C-alpha cells in the first residue's frame, strides 16, 4: 500500500515539474480555468461537461507526454540530431492536434450558447 500511495507523490511531482517548466502546460491550465468559468456561466449540461472534461484531459495528458518525451530525448541525445528533432516535433504535433480538437469541441458547445444569449 505504501508504494501505491508514493506513486501519487511521483505523479504530482511530474505535474509540478510540467507546471513550473512548461509554458504551454500553464497556458492550457489557464484556458481550462476560463472554459470552466464559461461553462458555469452558460450552465452546461452534464453531457457538455463530459466533452469538456474529456478534451481537457486529453490536452493536458498530451502536454505531459510531450514534456516527458522532450526530457527523455534530451537525456539520450544531448547533441542536436535530426532524428531527435523529429521525435520532439511529432510529440508537439500530437499536442497540437489534441488542442485543435478541444477548440472544435469548445466551439460546438459554446457558439450556440453565445449566439442565443446575444
PDB file of C-alpha atoms in Angstrom:
ATOM      1  CA  UNK A   1       0.000   0.000   0.000  1.00  0.00           C
ATOM      2  CA  UNK A   2       2.914   2.346   0.701  1.00  0.00           C
ATOM      3  CA  UNK A   3       4.174   2.021  -2.892  1.00  0.00           C
ATOM      4  CA  UNK A   4       0.702   2.839  -4.159  1.00  0.00           C
ATOM      5  CA  UNK A   5       0.494   5.986  -2.045  1.00  0.00           C
ATOM      6  CA  UNK A   6       4.031   7.014  -3.034  1.00  0.00           C
ATOM      7  CA  UNK A   7       3.074   6.678  -6.696  1.00  0.00           C
ATOM      8  CA  UNK A   8       0.641   9.569  -6.254  1.00  0.00           C
ATOM      9  CA  UNK A   9       3.511  11.680  -4.962  1.00  0.00           C
ATOM     10  CA  UNK A  10       5.564  10.828  -8.043  1.00  0.00           C
ATOM     11  CA  UNK A  11       2.646  11.714 -10.305  1.00  0.00           C
ATOM     12  CA  UNK A  12       2.087  15.054  -8.580  1.00  0.00           C
ATOM     13  CA  UNK A  13       5.812  15.713  -8.807  1.00  0.00           C
ATOM     14  CA  UNK A  14       5.638  15.203 -12.566  1.00  0.00           C
ATOM     15  CA  UNK A  15       2.677  17.543 -12.870  1.00  0.00           C
ATOM     16  CA  UNK A  16       4.502  20.119 -10.740  1.00  0.00           C
ATOM     17  CA  UNK A  17       7.582  19.822 -12.965  1.00  0.00           C
ATOM     18  CA  UNK A  18       5.497  20.442 -16.087  1.00  0.00           C
ATOM     19  CA  UNK A  19       3.725  23.349 -14.389  1.00  0.00           C
ATOM     20  CA  UNK A  20       6.992  25.003 -13.424  1.00  0.00           C
ATOM     21  CA  UNK A  21       8.973  24.334 -16.589  1.00  0.00           C
ATOM     22  CA  UNK A  22       6.474  24.293 -19.457  1.00  0.00           C
ATOM     23  CA  UNK A  23       4.757  27.495 -20.548  1.00  0.00           C
ATOM     24  CA  UNK A  24       2.362  25.568 -22.788  1.00  0.00           C
ATOM     25  CA  UNK A  25       1.168  23.421 -19.882  1.00  0.00           C
ATOM     26  CA  UNK A  26       0.448  26.542 -17.827  1.00  0.00           C
ATOM     27  CA  UNK A  27      -1.291  28.116 -20.831  1.00  0.00           C
ATOM     28  CA  UNK A  28      -3.562  25.076 -21.209  1.00  0.00           C
ATOM     29  CA  UNK A  29      -4.393  25.156 -17.491  1.00  0.00           C
ATOM     30  CA  UNK A  30      -5.340  28.847 -17.687  1.00  0.00           C
ATOM     31  CA  UNK A  31      -7.508  28.212 -20.756  1.00  0.00           C
ATOM     32  CA  UNK A  32      -9.131  25.286 -18.936  1.00  0.00           C
ATOM     33  CA  UNK A  33      -9.963  27.563 -16.000  1.00  0.00           C
ATOM     34  CA  UNK A  34     -11.512  30.120 -18.381  1.00  0.00           C
ATOM     35  CA  UNK A  35     -13.528  27.361 -20.074  1.00  0.00           C
ATOM     36  CA  UNK A  36     -14.680  26.196 -16.643  1.00  0.00           C
ATOM     37  CA  UNK A  37     -15.873  29.695 -15.790  1.00  0.00           C
ATOM     38  CA  UNK A  38     -17.650  29.967 -19.156  1.00  0.00           C
ATOM     39  CA  UNK A  39     -19.224  26.548 -18.625  1.00  0.00           C
ATOM     40  CA  UNK A  40     -20.518  27.601 -15.235  1.00  0.00           C
ATOM     41  CA  UNK A  41     -21.819  30.899 -16.665  1.00  0.00           C
ATOM     42  CA  UNK A  42     -23.622  29.207 -19.567  1.00  0.00           C
ATOM     43  CA  UNK A  43     -24.843  26.370 -17.315  1.00  0.00           C
ATOM     44  CA  UNK A  44     -23.547  23.481 -19.393  1.00  0.00           C
ATOM     45  CA  UNK A  45     -25.444  20.242 -19.072  1.00  0.00           C
ATOM     46  CA  UNK A  46     -23.745  17.033 -17.967  1.00  0.00           C
ATOM     47  CA  UNK A  47     -23.047  15.756 -21.490  1.00  0.00           C
ATOM     48  CA  UNK A  48     -21.403  19.055 -22.416  1.00  0.00           C
ATOM     49  CA  UNK A  49     -19.272  18.929 -19.255  1.00  0.00           C
ATOM     50  CA  UNK A  50     -18.235  15.378 -20.147  1.00  0.00           C
ATOM     51  CA  UNK A  51     -16.959  16.568 -23.541  1.00  0.00           C
ATOM     52  CA  UNK A  52     -15.102  19.474 -21.924  1.00  0.00           C
ATOM     53  CA  UNK A  53     -13.554  17.190 -19.295  1.00  0.00           C
ATOM     54  CA  UNK A  54     -12.530  14.579 -21.875  1.00  0.00           C
ATOM     55  CA  UNK A  55     -10.998  17.150 -24.219  1.00  0.00           C
ATOM     56  CA  UNK A  56      -9.189  18.881 -21.354  1.00  0.00           C
ATOM     57  CA  UNK A  57      -7.838  15.610 -20.015  1.00  0.00           C
ATOM     58  CA  UNK A  58      -6.546  14.639 -23.431  1.00  0.00           C
ATOM     59  CA  UNK A  59      -4.849  18.008 -23.974  1.00  0.00           C
ATOM     60  CA  UNK A  60      -3.202  18.090 -20.538  1.00  0.00           C
ATOM     61  CA  UNK A  61      -2.147  14.437 -20.797  1.00  0.00           C
ATOM     62  CA  UNK A  62      -0.713  15.089 -24.265  1.00  0.00           C
ATOM     63  CA  UNK A  63       1.248  18.008 -22.881  1.00  0.00           C
ATOM     64  CA  UNK A  64       2.634  15.826 -20.075  1.00  0.00           C
ATOM     65  CA  UNK A  65       3.620  13.086 -22.554  1.00  0.00           C
ATOM     66  CA  UNK A  66       5.261  15.718 -24.742  1.00  0.00           C
ATOM     67  CA  UNK A  67       7.248  17.023 -21.786  1.00  0.00           C
ATOM     68  CA  UNK A  68       8.358  13.502 -20.848  1.00  0.00           C
ATOM     69  CA  UNK A  69       9.418  12.778 -24.428  1.00  0.00           C
ATOM     70  CA  UNK A  70      11.365  16.038 -24.665  1.00  0.00           C
ATOM     71  CA  UNK A  71      13.218  15.331 -21.411  1.00  0.00           C
ATOM     72  CA  UNK A  72      13.972  11.757 -22.499  1.00  0.00           C
ATOM     73  CA  UNK A  73      15.247  12.875 -25.910  1.00  0.00           C
ATOM     74  CA  UNK A  74      17.465  15.495 -24.265  1.00  0.00           C
ATOM     75  CA  UNK A  75      18.827  12.813 -21.936  1.00  0.00           C
ATOM     76  CA  UNK A  76      19.699  10.260 -24.616  1.00  0.00           C
ATOM     77  CA  UNK A  77      20.661  12.762 -27.320  1.00  0.00           C
ATOM     78  CA  UNK A  78      22.096  15.920 -25.720  1.00  0.00           C
ATOM     79  CA  UNK A  79      23.620  16.962 -29.054  1.00  0.00           C
ATOM     80  CA  UNK A  80      21.446  18.226 -31.883  1.00  0.00           C
ATOM     81  CA  UNK A  81      20.395  15.294 -34.029  1.00  0.00           C
ATOM     82  CA  UNK A  82      17.898  15.252 -36.914  1.00  0.00           C
ATOM     83  CA  UNK A  83      16.030  12.228 -35.527  1.00  0.00           C
ATOM     84  CA  UNK A  84      15.815  13.808 -32.070  1.00  0.00           C
ATOM     85  CA  UNK A  85      14.218  16.847 -33.703  1.00  0.00           C
ATOM     86  CA  UNK A  86      11.692  14.634 -35.489  1.00  0.00           C
ATOM     87  CA  UNK A  87      10.761  12.920 -32.220  1.00  0.00           C
ATOM     88  CA  UNK A  88      10.213  16.249 -30.471  1.00  0.00           C
ATOM     89  CA  UNK A  89       8.297  17.696 -33.416  1.00  0.00           C
ATOM     90  CA  UNK A  90       5.985  14.682 -33.657  1.00  0.00           C
ATOM     91  CA  UNK A  91       5.256  14.822 -29.915  1.00  0.00           C
ATOM     92  CA  UNK A  92       4.495  18.542 -30.192  1.00  0.00           C
ATOM     93  CA  UNK A  93       2.282  17.802 -33.195  1.00  0.00           C
ATOM     94  CA  UNK A  94       0.257  15.370 -31.088  1.00  0.00           C
ATOM     95  CA  UNK A  95      -0.402  18.121 -28.566  1.00  0.00           C
ATOM     96  CA  UNK A  96      -1.396  20.491 -31.356  1.00  0.00           C
ATOM     97  CA  UNK A  97      -3.922  18.004 -32.743  1.00  0.00           C
ATOM     98  CA  UNK A  98      -5.379  17.410 -29.269  1.00  0.00           C
ATOM     99  CA  UNK A  99      -5.632  21.154 -28.653  1.00  0.00           C
ATOM    100  CA  UNK A 100      -7.228  21.745 -32.058  1.00  0.00           C
ATOM    101  CA  UNK A 101      -9.826  19.041 -31.361  1.00  0.00           C
ATOM    102  CA  UNK A 102     -10.507  20.619 -27.949  1.00  0.00           C
ATOM    103  CA  UNK A 103     -11.042  24.016 -29.573  1.00  0.00           C
ATOM    104  CA  UNK A 104     -13.507  22.478 -32.030  1.00  0.00           C
ATOM    105  CA  UNK A 105     -15.389  20.813 -29.175  1.00  0.00           C
ATOM    106  CA  UNK A 106     -15.464  24.126 -27.319  1.00  0.00           C
ATOM    107  CA  UNK A 107     -16.773  25.962 -30.367  1.00  0.00           C
ATOM    108  CA  UNK A 108     -19.507  23.379 -30.939  1.00  0.00           C
ATOM    109  CA  UNK A 109     -20.604  23.694 -27.312  1.00  0.00           C
ATOM    110  CA  UNK A 110     -20.209  27.434 -26.732  1.00  0.00           C
ATOM    111  CA  UNK A 111     -21.011  29.144 -30.047  1.00  0.00           C
ATOM    112  CA  UNK A 112     -24.744  28.356 -29.933  1.00  0.00           C
ATOM    113  CA  UNK A 113     -24.912  29.487 -26.314  1.00  0.00           C
ATOM    114  CA  UNK A 114     -23.160  32.772 -27.066  1.00  0.00           C
ATOM    115  CA  UNK A 115     -25.262  33.302 -30.202  1.00  0.00           C
ATOM    116  CA  UNK A 116     -28.603  32.711 -28.463  1.00  0.00           C
ATOM    117  CA  UNK A 117     -27.569  34.712 -25.391  1.00  0.00           C
ATOM    118  CA  UNK A 118     -26.906  37.789 -27.534  1.00  0.00           C
TER     119      UNK A 118
END
